[in-house]
Amino acid sequence: MPTSLIQPEFRVKIDYDKCHKCGRCVQQCGWGVYDFNERPIPDDSKCRACHRCVTFCPAHCITIEKNTLAYRDNDNWSADARKAVWRQAETGGVLLTSMGNPKPYQRVFDHLVLDACQVTNPSIDPLREPMELRTYLGRKPDSVEVEPDGKGGFKLAEGAGLANNIKLDTPIIFSPMSYGSVSLNVHKSLAMAAERLGTLMNTGEGGLHEDLYPYQDHVIVQVASGRFGVNPDYLNRGAAMEIKIGQGAKPGIGGHLPGEKINKEVSGTRMIPQGTDAISPAPHHDIYSIEDLRQLIYSLKEASGYKPVGVKIAAVHNVAAIASGIVRAGADYVYLDGFKGGTGAAPQVIRDHIGIPIEVAIAAVDQRLRDEGIRNQASIIAAGSIRSSADLAKAIALGADVCAIGSAALMALGCHLCQSCHTGSCSWGITTQKPELTRRIDPEWGAERLVNLVHAWSHELQEILGALGVNAVESLRGSRERLRSIGLDEQMNRVLGVKPAGL
Amino acid sequence: MTRTMAPGVVEGYLKVAPTVTRDGDAVTIDANGVYYKQLNEAVRQAIDAGAATVRIENVNGQRYIGTGVKASGVRIEVHGTAGNDMAMFMDGPEIEVFGNAQDGVGNTMNAGRVVVHGDAGDVLGYGMRGGRVYVKGDVGYRVGIHMKAYENLVPIMVCGGKARDFFGEYMAGGMLVLLGMNTQFAEQPLVGGFTGAGMHGGVIYLRGSVEPWQCGKEVGIFQATEEDMAELTPILADYAEAMGMDIEQILAEPFTKLAPFSHRPYGKLYAPM
C-alpha cells in the first residue's frame, strides 16, 4: 500500500546547466527538501514554496512550480478537499495549519473606494502642509475641560482625562505575536521598530523577554487564559495591558504551543517547564460574563497603578453587543480581530470557517457604541488582514482608531505566506526556535524594514487625507460619508453604513 | 423629584479614605463603608511606608485586597469577608483572613501565603505559579485550574473541606490538596466531576477516595505511596499549624493521588498540513 495518497503540491525544478553546485539551497531550506549528491536533488514532497532557496540561489536556477496534477474536474470536491480527506484518513487528526484564512470569501475592503476633493473644496498637499497622524489610544473624557493658557487662548485643563491615553505617532501598531510562536529576533525587531516609530508592539501571550525591557514603554503586555509570564513585574513594565479573549484566526478556541517549541529561553519567558505543551485554555476560567471581565480589567488596573487595559476579541456574529459590554466593563480599548487574521497554528476548520470580516465588525461596533453614546469611552483597534495603507484608511473611515498589523509585519521580515508556521521549521527564521534558523533575522535589519513599511504606509495615509481635504487622521475617523461601495448588496451597504458609488 | 448625589459617589459607593491608625510598624485600617479602590490605596501606602503588619477591619466584600502587591516580610490581616480576587498577582506577602473569602483567591499568584479561616468561593488559584493558599473549609467550582510550576516556584493549595466540579482542571504544575474534613456538606462527595480534566503536570492529593467518573480521562488514580506521603506530610503539618488542627487526625485517613498520564495530552491530536 502507498504510505500516502497525497502527491506533492509543488515541483522544485533546478536548471542544472546553470547550477553552481554550491549547496546554498541545501543549507537554506528549513524543510529538508534538498539532498546533495554532486548536485542538489530535491524531494518535492517536502517543499512549502517559501522561496528561501529561490531567493538565495546565486545562479537563479531554481523554479518552484505548482504540481499541476490532473485531478478529475469536480467543482464540489476541490483538490484541497480531497487532500484533506486523505490526510485525515491517514492520521485521524485535526488538520493543523497557520497564517490567515486563504479562502475566496468576498474581500469587503476591495469593494470600498475613498473620496477626494475636486473644485468645490480644496485638497491639501501633505508634502508642504501639516498633516497630523498622531492618535491617542484610550478612554476619552465625556466632556472637554479647558482653562486659559495665559496668552489669551485656551488649553486642555490639567488632568482633563487624556492623561491615561497612549500617544501614537501613527495609527499603526504591531499585532500580538508571542515569543514562542515567533523567534526572539522577531520580537526584538518589532520592539525596536515600535520605539523608533513612536508606536506599540504587543507581546502576545508568551511573556516579555528581558531583552525587550529597554523598549517596554512601547510594548503592550498581553494577559491570556494561560497567564504565561504574567506577574506584577510584567504588568508594570507594559505601556498598556491587554486581555486576550479571542483571535480572528481561531475564535473560541485556546492555544497549544507544542513542547518542541518550549526551549530554555521560551520556557523562562513563559515561566513554564521546558518541553511541556503550553496549553492556553479556550476561555479564561475567571471570565464567564461581562461582570467577570470587569473584575479582571480592574484587577489589572489595581495591580499596575491604573494603566490602560484593552480587550482583544475575535470578530464574531454578535460583535457589536460584545464590544458594548467590553466598553461598559471599563476597557480603554477594544481590539477587533477579523476572520482573515493570522496565527502561528490553528485547526484549519476553525481558521477557514469561523468569524466575520473585520470591515463589517468595525462598522457594527463603531455604530453600536455611537448609538449608545459610549464611543468616547474606548478606542477601537482593528486587525485581521490590513494589507495596505488603503485598507488602513478604509478601516479608519469605517470607525477604527488604530489598525494592528501582524502578517504584513512578518512579510516585511521575509515571510512568504507559506502557511507553515506550525511546523516550527520556518526557513526565513521567523516562526521557529531553531537557532540555526532564528539567526537568519538580524533585529537591526528587521527593525529597519518594519520602520520603512510603517513610514511608507503613513506617508500614503497622509496623501489620502490630503486628497480628502482633511489635515488630521482624526477627521477621517468614522467618516463613512467619505466611502462609497462598488458591487456590494444593499444589506451589506446598510451594515457598513456606506452608500453605493454614484449616490 | 430630583435626587442629588453626594459628592464623590462612585457606582453607589462613597469615595472616602478609610481611617488609618498606626502603632509602630503595625497599621490598622477600618474598611467600613470604604470602596475597594480607596481601601487598597491605603493598604499599598501603608506597605510602601514600611508597615510590617496591615490589619484591615470590618472588611465586607471589598475586592482585590493584596492584589499585585510585591513585598516580603509583610503580613495583611483581613477581619471580615474578603471580596473577589484577593491576592491576585500577589508576590510575597502573607494574608490571613479571619472569615470567609469569595472567588478568585490567589488568582495568578506568584509568591506568598494566604490563609483563610473559613470557606472560599470559585476559581481559587487560577493560573497560580507559586506560594501557598490554605482554606479551612469548603471551596466552590473551578478551583486550582491551570496551576503551574516553574523552577523554584511551586504553588501549593490545601482546602480543608469539599470541592465542586473542575478541581485542578488543566493543571500544569504544583500541588492541590483536598481534605474533606471541615465541611458543611457532609452528605456530598468529596469532589465534583471533571477533577483533573486536561491535567498535564503537578499532582492532586485527596484525603479519601474518588470514583473514576469524578476524574478527567487524562489522570491516573493511585493510592498515595510512602514516598508521596513524605512529600505531603510537611505541607499538611504547616497547614495544620496555620489552622490549629491536629496533624494526626488529618493523616488518619489514607490519601489518593491523581497524576497526569502525559505532559503532552494533546500531542497526537493534530495532523499538520
PDB file of N, CA and C in Angstrom, chain A residues 99-170:
ATOM      1  N   MET A  99      -1.105  30.942   9.581  1.00  0.00           N
ATOM      2  CA  MET A  99      -1.390  32.211   8.909  1.00  0.00           C
ATOM      3  C   MET A  99      -2.905  32.396   8.752  1.00  0.00           C
ATOM      4  N   GLY A 100      -3.312  33.299   7.855  1.00  0.00           N
ATOM      5  CA  GLY A 100      -4.727  33.658   7.817  1.00  0.00           C
ATOM      6  C   GLY A 100      -5.554  32.810   6.870  1.00  0.00           C
ATOM      7  N   ASN A 101      -6.848  32.988   6.969  1.00  0.00           N
ATOM      8  CA  ASN A 101      -7.836  32.306   6.138  1.00  0.00           C
ATOM      9  C   ASN A 101      -7.605  32.616   4.655  1.00  0.00           C
ATOM     10  N   PRO A 102      -7.252  31.638   3.832  1.00  0.00           N
ATOM     11  CA  PRO A 102      -6.960  31.915   2.420  1.00  0.00           C
ATOM     12  C   PRO A 102      -8.150  31.710   1.493  1.00  0.00           C
ATOM     13  N   LYS A 103      -9.320  31.365   2.050  1.00  0.00           N
ATOM     14  CA  LYS A 103     -10.476  31.010   1.207  1.00  0.00           C
ATOM     15  C   LYS A 103     -10.990  32.231   0.441  1.00  0.00           C
ATOM     16  N   PRO A 104     -11.608  32.008  -0.694  1.00  0.00           N
ATOM     17  CA  PRO A 104     -12.023  33.147  -1.541  1.00  0.00           C
ATOM     18  C   PRO A 104     -13.317  33.822  -1.074  1.00  0.00           C
ATOM     19  N   TYR A 105     -13.364  34.200   0.206  1.00  0.00           N
ATOM     20  CA  TYR A 105     -14.515  34.978   0.664  1.00  0.00           C
ATOM     21  C   TYR A 105     -14.439  36.370   0.044  1.00  0.00           C
ATOM     22  N   GLN A 106     -15.574  37.030  -0.031  1.00  0.00           N
ATOM     23  CA  GLN A 106     -15.598  38.402  -0.535  1.00  0.00           C
ATOM     24  C   GLN A 106     -14.694  39.284   0.338  1.00  0.00           C
ATOM     25  N   ARG A 107     -13.837  40.078  -0.297  1.00  0.00           N
ATOM     26  CA  ARG A 107     -12.979  40.991   0.460  1.00  0.00           C
ATOM     27  C   ARG A 107     -13.621  42.373   0.414  1.00  0.00           C
ATOM     28  N   VAL A 108     -14.249  42.745   1.517  1.00  0.00           N
ATOM     29  CA  VAL A 108     -15.062  43.966   1.528  1.00  0.00           C
ATOM     30  C   VAL A 108     -14.216  45.195   1.227  1.00  0.00           C
ATOM     31  N   PHE A 109     -12.982  45.224   1.779  1.00  0.00           N
ATOM     32  CA  PHE A 109     -12.112  46.384   1.507  1.00  0.00           C
ATOM     33  C   PHE A 109     -11.983  46.645   0.004  1.00  0.00           C
ATOM     34  N   ASP A 110     -11.942  45.557  -0.776  1.00  0.00           N
ATOM     35  CA  ASP A 110     -11.745  45.715  -2.214  1.00  0.00           C
ATOM     36  C   ASP A 110     -13.010  46.193  -2.929  1.00  0.00           C
ATOM     37  N   HIS A 111     -14.098  46.323  -2.175  1.00  0.00           N
ATOM     38  CA  HIS A 111     -15.341  46.868  -2.749  1.00  0.00           C
ATOM     39  C   HIS A 111     -15.646  48.252  -2.210  1.00  0.00           C
ATOM     40  N   LEU A 112     -14.673  48.859  -1.531  1.00  0.00           N
ATOM     41  CA  LEU A 112     -14.872  50.207  -0.998  1.00  0.00           C
ATOM     42  C   LEU A 112     -13.891  51.158  -1.665  1.00  0.00           C
ATOM     43  N   VAL A 113     -14.360  52.348  -1.990  1.00  0.00           N
ATOM     44  CA  VAL A 113     -13.459  53.363  -2.546  1.00  0.00           C
ATOM     45  C   VAL A 113     -13.574  54.651  -1.732  1.00  0.00           C
ATOM     46  N   LEU A 114     -12.484  55.402  -1.704  1.00  0.00           N
ATOM     47  CA  LEU A 114     -12.437  56.637  -0.926  1.00  0.00           C
ATOM     48  C   LEU A 114     -12.756  57.840  -1.805  1.00  0.00           C
ATOM     49  N   ASP A 115     -13.098  58.911  -1.141  1.00  0.00           N
ATOM     50  CA  ASP A 115     -13.483  60.160  -1.798  1.00  0.00           C
ATOM     51  C   ASP A 115     -12.234  61.030  -2.038  1.00  0.00           C
ATOM     52  N   ALA A 116     -12.386  62.097  -2.803  1.00  0.00           N
ATOM     53  CA  ALA A 116     -11.342  63.131  -2.907  1.00  0.00           C
ATOM     54  C   ALA A 116     -11.998  64.466  -3.212  1.00  0.00           C
ATOM     55  N   CYS A 117     -11.266  65.539  -2.914  1.00  0.00           N
ATOM     56  CA  CYS A 117     -11.782  66.882  -3.162  1.00  0.00           C
ATOM     57  C   CYS A 117     -11.580  67.256  -4.634  1.00  0.00           C
ATOM     58  N   GLN A 118     -12.573  67.896  -5.222  1.00  0.00           N
ATOM     59  CA  GLN A 118     -12.467  68.400  -6.586  1.00  0.00           C
ATOM     60  C   GLN A 118     -13.209  69.730  -6.668  1.00  0.00           C
ATOM     61  N   VAL A 119     -12.573  70.760  -7.129  1.00  0.00           N
ATOM     62  CA  VAL A 119     -13.124  72.085  -7.396  1.00  0.00           C
ATOM     63  C   VAL A 119     -13.717  72.772  -6.166  1.00  0.00           C
ATOM     64  N   THR A 120     -14.803  72.200  -5.606  1.00  0.00           N
ATOM     65  CA  THR A 120     -15.578  72.970  -4.643  1.00  0.00           C
ATOM     66  C   THR A 120     -14.953  73.027  -3.265  1.00  0.00           C
ATOM     67  N   ASN A 121     -14.058  72.128  -2.968  1.00  0.00           N
ATOM     68  CA  ASN A 121     -13.308  72.243  -1.718  1.00  0.00           C
ATOM     69  C   ASN A 121     -11.872  71.840  -2.022  1.00  0.00           C
ATOM     70  N   PRO A 122     -10.927  72.520  -1.432  1.00  0.00           N
ATOM     71  CA  PRO A 122      -9.546  72.277  -1.845  1.00  0.00           C
ATOM     72  C   PRO A 122      -8.958  71.039  -1.178  1.00  0.00           C
ATOM     73  N   SER A 123      -8.169  70.292  -1.930  1.00  0.00           N
ATOM     74  CA  SER A 123      -7.388  69.233  -1.320  1.00  0.00           C
ATOM     75  C   SER A 123      -6.143  69.855  -0.698  1.00  0.00           C
ATOM     76  N   ILE A 124      -5.450  69.065   0.117  1.00  0.00           N
ATOM     77  CA  ILE A 124      -4.288  69.585   0.854  1.00  0.00           C
ATOM     78  C   ILE A 124      -3.054  68.826   0.400  1.00  0.00           C
ATOM     79  N   ASP A 125      -1.955  69.534   0.278  1.00  0.00           N
ATOM     80  CA  ASP A 125      -0.712  68.892  -0.119  1.00  0.00           C
ATOM     81  C   ASP A 125       0.089  68.514   1.124  1.00  0.00           C
ATOM     82  N   PRO A 126       0.126  67.234   1.470  1.00  0.00           N
ATOM     83  CA  PRO A 126       0.785  66.855   2.739  1.00  0.00           C
ATOM     84  C   PRO A 126       2.296  67.010   2.703  1.00  0.00           C
ATOM     85  N   LEU A 127       2.865  67.194   1.521  1.00  0.00           N
ATOM     86  CA  LEU A 127       4.314  67.373   1.457  1.00  0.00           C
ATOM     87  C   LEU A 127       4.712  68.740   1.980  1.00  0.00           C
ATOM     88  N   ARG A 128       3.833  69.707   1.835  1.00  0.00           N
ATOM     89  CA  ARG A 128       4.183  71.068   2.227  1.00  0.00           C
ATOM     90  C   ARG A 128       3.311  71.632   3.343  1.00  0.00           C
ATOM     91  N   GLU A 129       2.246  70.910   3.692  1.00  0.00           N
ATOM     92  CA  GLU A 129       1.382  71.424   4.755  1.00  0.00           C
ATOM     93  C   GLU A 129       1.306  70.392   5.877  1.00  0.00           C
ATOM     94  N   PRO A 130       1.023  70.841   7.098  1.00  0.00           N
ATOM     95  CA  PRO A 130       0.986  69.885   8.211  1.00  0.00           C
ATOM     96  C   PRO A 130      -0.129  68.858   8.026  1.00  0.00           C
ATOM     97  N   MET A 131       0.187  67.615   8.355  1.00  0.00           N
ATOM     98  CA  MET A 131      -0.791  66.532   8.223  1.00  0.00           C
ATOM     99  C   MET A 131      -0.631  65.625   9.439  1.00  0.00           C
ATOM    100  N   GLU A 132      -1.600  65.666  10.318  1.00  0.00           N
ATOM    101  CA  GLU A 132      -1.468  65.054  11.638  1.00  0.00           C
ATOM    102  C   GLU A 132      -1.922  63.598  11.647  1.00  0.00           C
ATOM    103  N   LEU A 133      -0.994  62.700  11.993  1.00  0.00           N
ATOM    104  CA  LEU A 133      -1.378  61.290  12.141  1.00  0.00           C
ATOM    105  C   LEU A 133      -1.431  60.878  13.603  1.00  0.00           C
ATOM    106  N   ARG A 134      -1.037  61.793  14.481  1.00  0.00           N
ATOM    107  CA  ARG A 134      -0.969  61.427  15.895  1.00  0.00           C
ATOM    108  C   ARG A 134      -2.332  60.935  16.394  1.00  0.00           C
ATOM    109  N   THR A 135      -2.281  59.868  17.148  1.00  0.00           N
ATOM    110  CA  THR A 135      -3.502  59.228  17.618  1.00  0.00           C
ATOM    111  C   THR A 135      -3.336  58.907  19.090  1.00  0.00           C
ATOM    112  N   TYR A 136      -4.384  59.118  19.855  1.00  0.00           N
ATOM    113  CA  TYR A 136      -4.339  58.772  21.275  1.00  0.00           C
ATOM    114  C   TYR A 136      -5.176  57.529  21.510  1.00  0.00           C
ATOM    115  N   LEU A 137      -4.525  56.545  22.107  1.00  0.00           N
ATOM    116  CA  LEU A 137      -5.185  55.266  22.354  1.00  0.00           C
ATOM    117  C   LEU A 137      -5.674  55.265  23.800  1.00  0.00           C
ATOM    118  N   GLY A 138      -6.976  55.100  23.978  1.00  0.00           N
ATOM    119  CA  GLY A 138      -7.502  55.012  25.337  1.00  0.00           C
ATOM    120  C   GLY A 138      -8.817  55.751  25.499  1.00  0.00           C
ATOM    121  N   ARG A 139      -9.279  55.768  26.718  1.00  0.00           N
ATOM    122  CA  ARG A 139     -10.561  56.368  27.069  1.00  0.00           C
ATOM    123  C   ARG A 139     -10.482  57.888  27.003  1.00  0.00           C
ATOM    124  N   LYS A 140     -11.455  58.494  26.345  1.00  0.00           N
ATOM    125  CA  LYS A 140     -11.509  59.954  26.276  1.00  0.00           C
ATOM    126  C   LYS A 140     -12.582  60.445  27.253  1.00  0.00           C
ATOM    127  N   PRO A 141     -12.381  61.657  27.771  1.00  0.00           N
ATOM    128  CA  PRO A 141     -13.367  62.164  28.751  1.00  0.00           C
ATOM    129  C   PRO A 141     -14.719  62.426  28.093  1.00  0.00           C
ATOM    130  N   ASP A 142     -15.777  62.431  28.904  1.00  0.00           N
ATOM    131  CA  ASP A 142     -17.116  62.678  28.381  1.00  0.00           C
ATOM    132  C   ASP A 142     -17.263  64.115  27.890  1.00  0.00           C
ATOM    133  N   SER A 143     -16.527  65.025  28.529  1.00  0.00           N
ATOM    134  CA  SER A 143     -16.568  66.404  28.067  1.00  0.00           C
ATOM    135  C   SER A 143     -15.156  66.968  28.163  1.00  0.00           C
ATOM    136  N   VAL A 144     -14.899  67.980  27.376  1.00  0.00           N
ATOM    137  CA  VAL A 144     -13.554  68.568  27.356  1.00  0.00           C
ATOM    138  C   VAL A 144     -13.521  69.757  28.297  1.00  0.00           C
ATOM    139  N   GLU A 145     -12.579  69.730  29.194  1.00  0.00           N
ATOM    140  CA  GLU A 145     -12.420  70.869  30.094  1.00  0.00           C
ATOM    141  C   GLU A 145     -11.203  71.666  29.642  1.00  0.00           C
ATOM    142  N   VAL A 146     -11.383  72.971  29.534  1.00  0.00           N
ATOM    143  CA  VAL A 146     -10.258  73.814  29.123  1.00  0.00           C
ATOM    144  C   VAL A 146     -10.017  74.879  30.170  1.00  0.00           C
ATOM    145  N   GLU A 147      -8.850  75.452  30.126  1.00  0.00           N
ATOM    146  CA  GLU A 147      -8.533  76.573  31.021  1.00  0.00           C
ATOM    147  C   GLU A 147      -7.706  77.578  30.225  1.00  0.00           C
ATOM    148  N   PRO A 148      -7.690  78.836  30.679  1.00  0.00           N
ATOM    149  CA  PRO A 148      -6.928  79.844  29.937  1.00  0.00           C
ATOM    150  C   PRO A 148      -5.448  79.478  29.899  1.00  0.00           C
ATOM    151  N   ASP A 149      -4.837  79.711  28.752  1.00  0.00           N
ATOM    152  CA  ASP A 149      -3.415  79.366  28.652  1.00  0.00           C
ATOM    153  C   ASP A 149      -2.525  80.554  29.009  1.00  0.00           C
ATOM    154  N   GLY A 150      -3.161  81.676  29.431  1.00  0.00           N
ATOM    155  CA  GLY A 150      -2.379  82.838  29.850  1.00  0.00           C
ATOM    156  C   GLY A 150      -1.937  83.706  28.698  1.00  0.00           C
ATOM    157  N   LYS A 151      -2.248  83.261  27.464  1.00  0.00           N
ATOM    158  CA  LYS A 151      -1.845  84.060  26.303  1.00  0.00           C
ATOM    159  C   LYS A 151      -3.076  84.486  25.513  1.00  0.00           C
ATOM    160  N   GLY A 152      -4.187  84.523  26.215  1.00  0.00           N
ATOM    161  CA  GLY A 152      -5.420  84.937  25.551  1.00  0.00           C
ATOM    162  C   GLY A 152      -6.171  83.782  24.920  1.00  0.00           C
ATOM    163  N   GLY A 153      -5.592  82.584  24.978  1.00  0.00           N
ATOM    164  CA  GLY A 153      -6.276  81.414  24.407  1.00  0.00           C
ATOM    165  C   GLY A 153      -6.625  80.415  25.484  1.00  0.00           C
ATOM    166  N   PHE A 154      -6.886  79.185  25.036  1.00  0.00           N
ATOM    167  CA  PHE A 154      -7.250  78.125  25.985  1.00  0.00           C
ATOM    168  C   PHE A 154      -6.404  76.884  25.733  1.00  0.00           C
ATOM    169  N   LYS A 155      -6.243  76.116  26.774  1.00  0.00           N
ATOM    170  CA  LYS A 155      -5.574  74.818  26.626  1.00  0.00           C
ATOM    171  C   LYS A 155      -6.376  73.778  27.403  1.00  0.00           C
ATOM    172  N   LEU A 156      -6.102  72.512  27.136  1.00  0.00           N
ATOM    173  CA  LEU A 156      -6.775  71.437  27.872  1.00  0.00           C
ATOM    174  C   LEU A 156      -6.428  71.566  29.349  1.00  0.00           C
ATOM    175  N   ALA A 157      -7.449  71.442  30.185  1.00  0.00           N
ATOM    176  CA  ALA A 157      -7.214  71.561  31.622  1.00  0.00           C
ATOM    177  C   ALA A 157      -6.342  70.409  32.106  1.00  0.00           C
ATOM    178  N   GLU A 158      -5.590  70.663  33.148  1.00  0.00           N
ATOM    179  CA  GLU A 158      -4.762  69.624  33.756  1.00  0.00           C
ATOM    180  C   GLU A 158      -5.643  68.451  34.154  1.00  0.00           C
ATOM    181  N   GLY A 159      -5.190  67.254  33.844  1.00  0.00           N
ATOM    182  CA  GLY A 159      -5.946  66.070  34.221  1.00  0.00           C
ATOM    183  C   GLY A 159      -7.321  66.026  33.587  1.00  0.00           C
ATOM    184  N   ALA A 160      -7.425  66.555  32.377  1.00  0.00           N
ATOM    185  CA  ALA A 160      -8.738  66.628  31.729  1.00  0.00           C
ATOM    186  C   ALA A 160      -9.147  65.289  31.124  1.00  0.00           C
ATOM    187  N   GLY A 161      -8.434  64.226  31.428  1.00  0.00           N
ATOM    188  CA  GLY A 161      -8.911  62.914  31.011  1.00  0.00           C
ATOM    189  C   GLY A 161      -8.079  62.231  29.951  1.00  0.00           C
ATOM    190  N   LEU A 162      -7.147  62.949  29.332  1.00  0.00           N
ATOM    191  CA  LEU A 162      -6.312  62.311  28.312  1.00  0.00           C
ATOM    192  C   LEU A 162      -5.060  61.708  28.943  1.00  0.00           C
ATOM    193  N   ALA A 163      -4.917  61.930  30.271  1.00  0.00           N
ATOM    194  CA  ALA A 163      -3.674  61.535  30.929  1.00  0.00           C
ATOM    195  C   ALA A 163      -3.373  60.053  30.738  1.00  0.00           C
ATOM    196  N   ASN A 164      -4.404  59.239  30.740  1.00  0.00           N
ATOM    197  CA  ASN A 164      -4.176  57.802  30.672  1.00  0.00           C
ATOM    198  C   ASN A 164      -4.169  57.267  29.249  1.00  0.00           C
ATOM    199  N   ASN A 165      -4.074  58.165  28.276  1.00  0.00           N
ATOM    200  CA  ASN A 165      -4.017  57.725  26.888  1.00  0.00           C
ATOM    201  C   ASN A 165      -2.569  57.492  26.461  1.00  0.00           C
ATOM    202  N   ILE A 166      -2.403  56.611  25.472  1.00  0.00           N
ATOM    203  CA  ILE A 166      -1.062  56.372  24.938  1.00  0.00           C
ATOM    204  C   ILE A 166      -0.938  57.118  23.624  1.00  0.00           C
ATOM    205  N   LYS A 167       0.107  57.915  23.511  1.00  0.00           N
ATOM    206  CA  LYS A 167       0.308  58.716  22.299  1.00  0.00           C
ATOM    207  C   LYS A 167       0.988  57.856  21.233  1.00  0.00           C
ATOM    208  N   LEU A 168       0.355  57.783  20.068  1.00  0.00           N
ATOM    209  CA  LEU A 168       0.947  57.060  18.938  1.00  0.00           C
ATOM    210  C   LEU A 168       1.249  58.073  17.839  1.00  0.00           C
ATOM    211  N   ASP A 169       2.423  57.980  17.236  1.00  0.00           N
ATOM    212  CA  ASP A 169       2.767  58.925  16.173  1.00  0.00           C
ATOM    213  C   ASP A 169       2.094  58.586  14.851  1.00  0.00           C
ATOM    214  N   THR A 170       1.572  57.366  14.757  1.00  0.00           N
ATOM    215  CA  THR A 170       0.857  56.949  13.556  1.00  0.00           C
ATOM    216  C   THR A 170      -0.176  55.904  13.991  1.00  0.00           C
TER     217      THR A 170
END
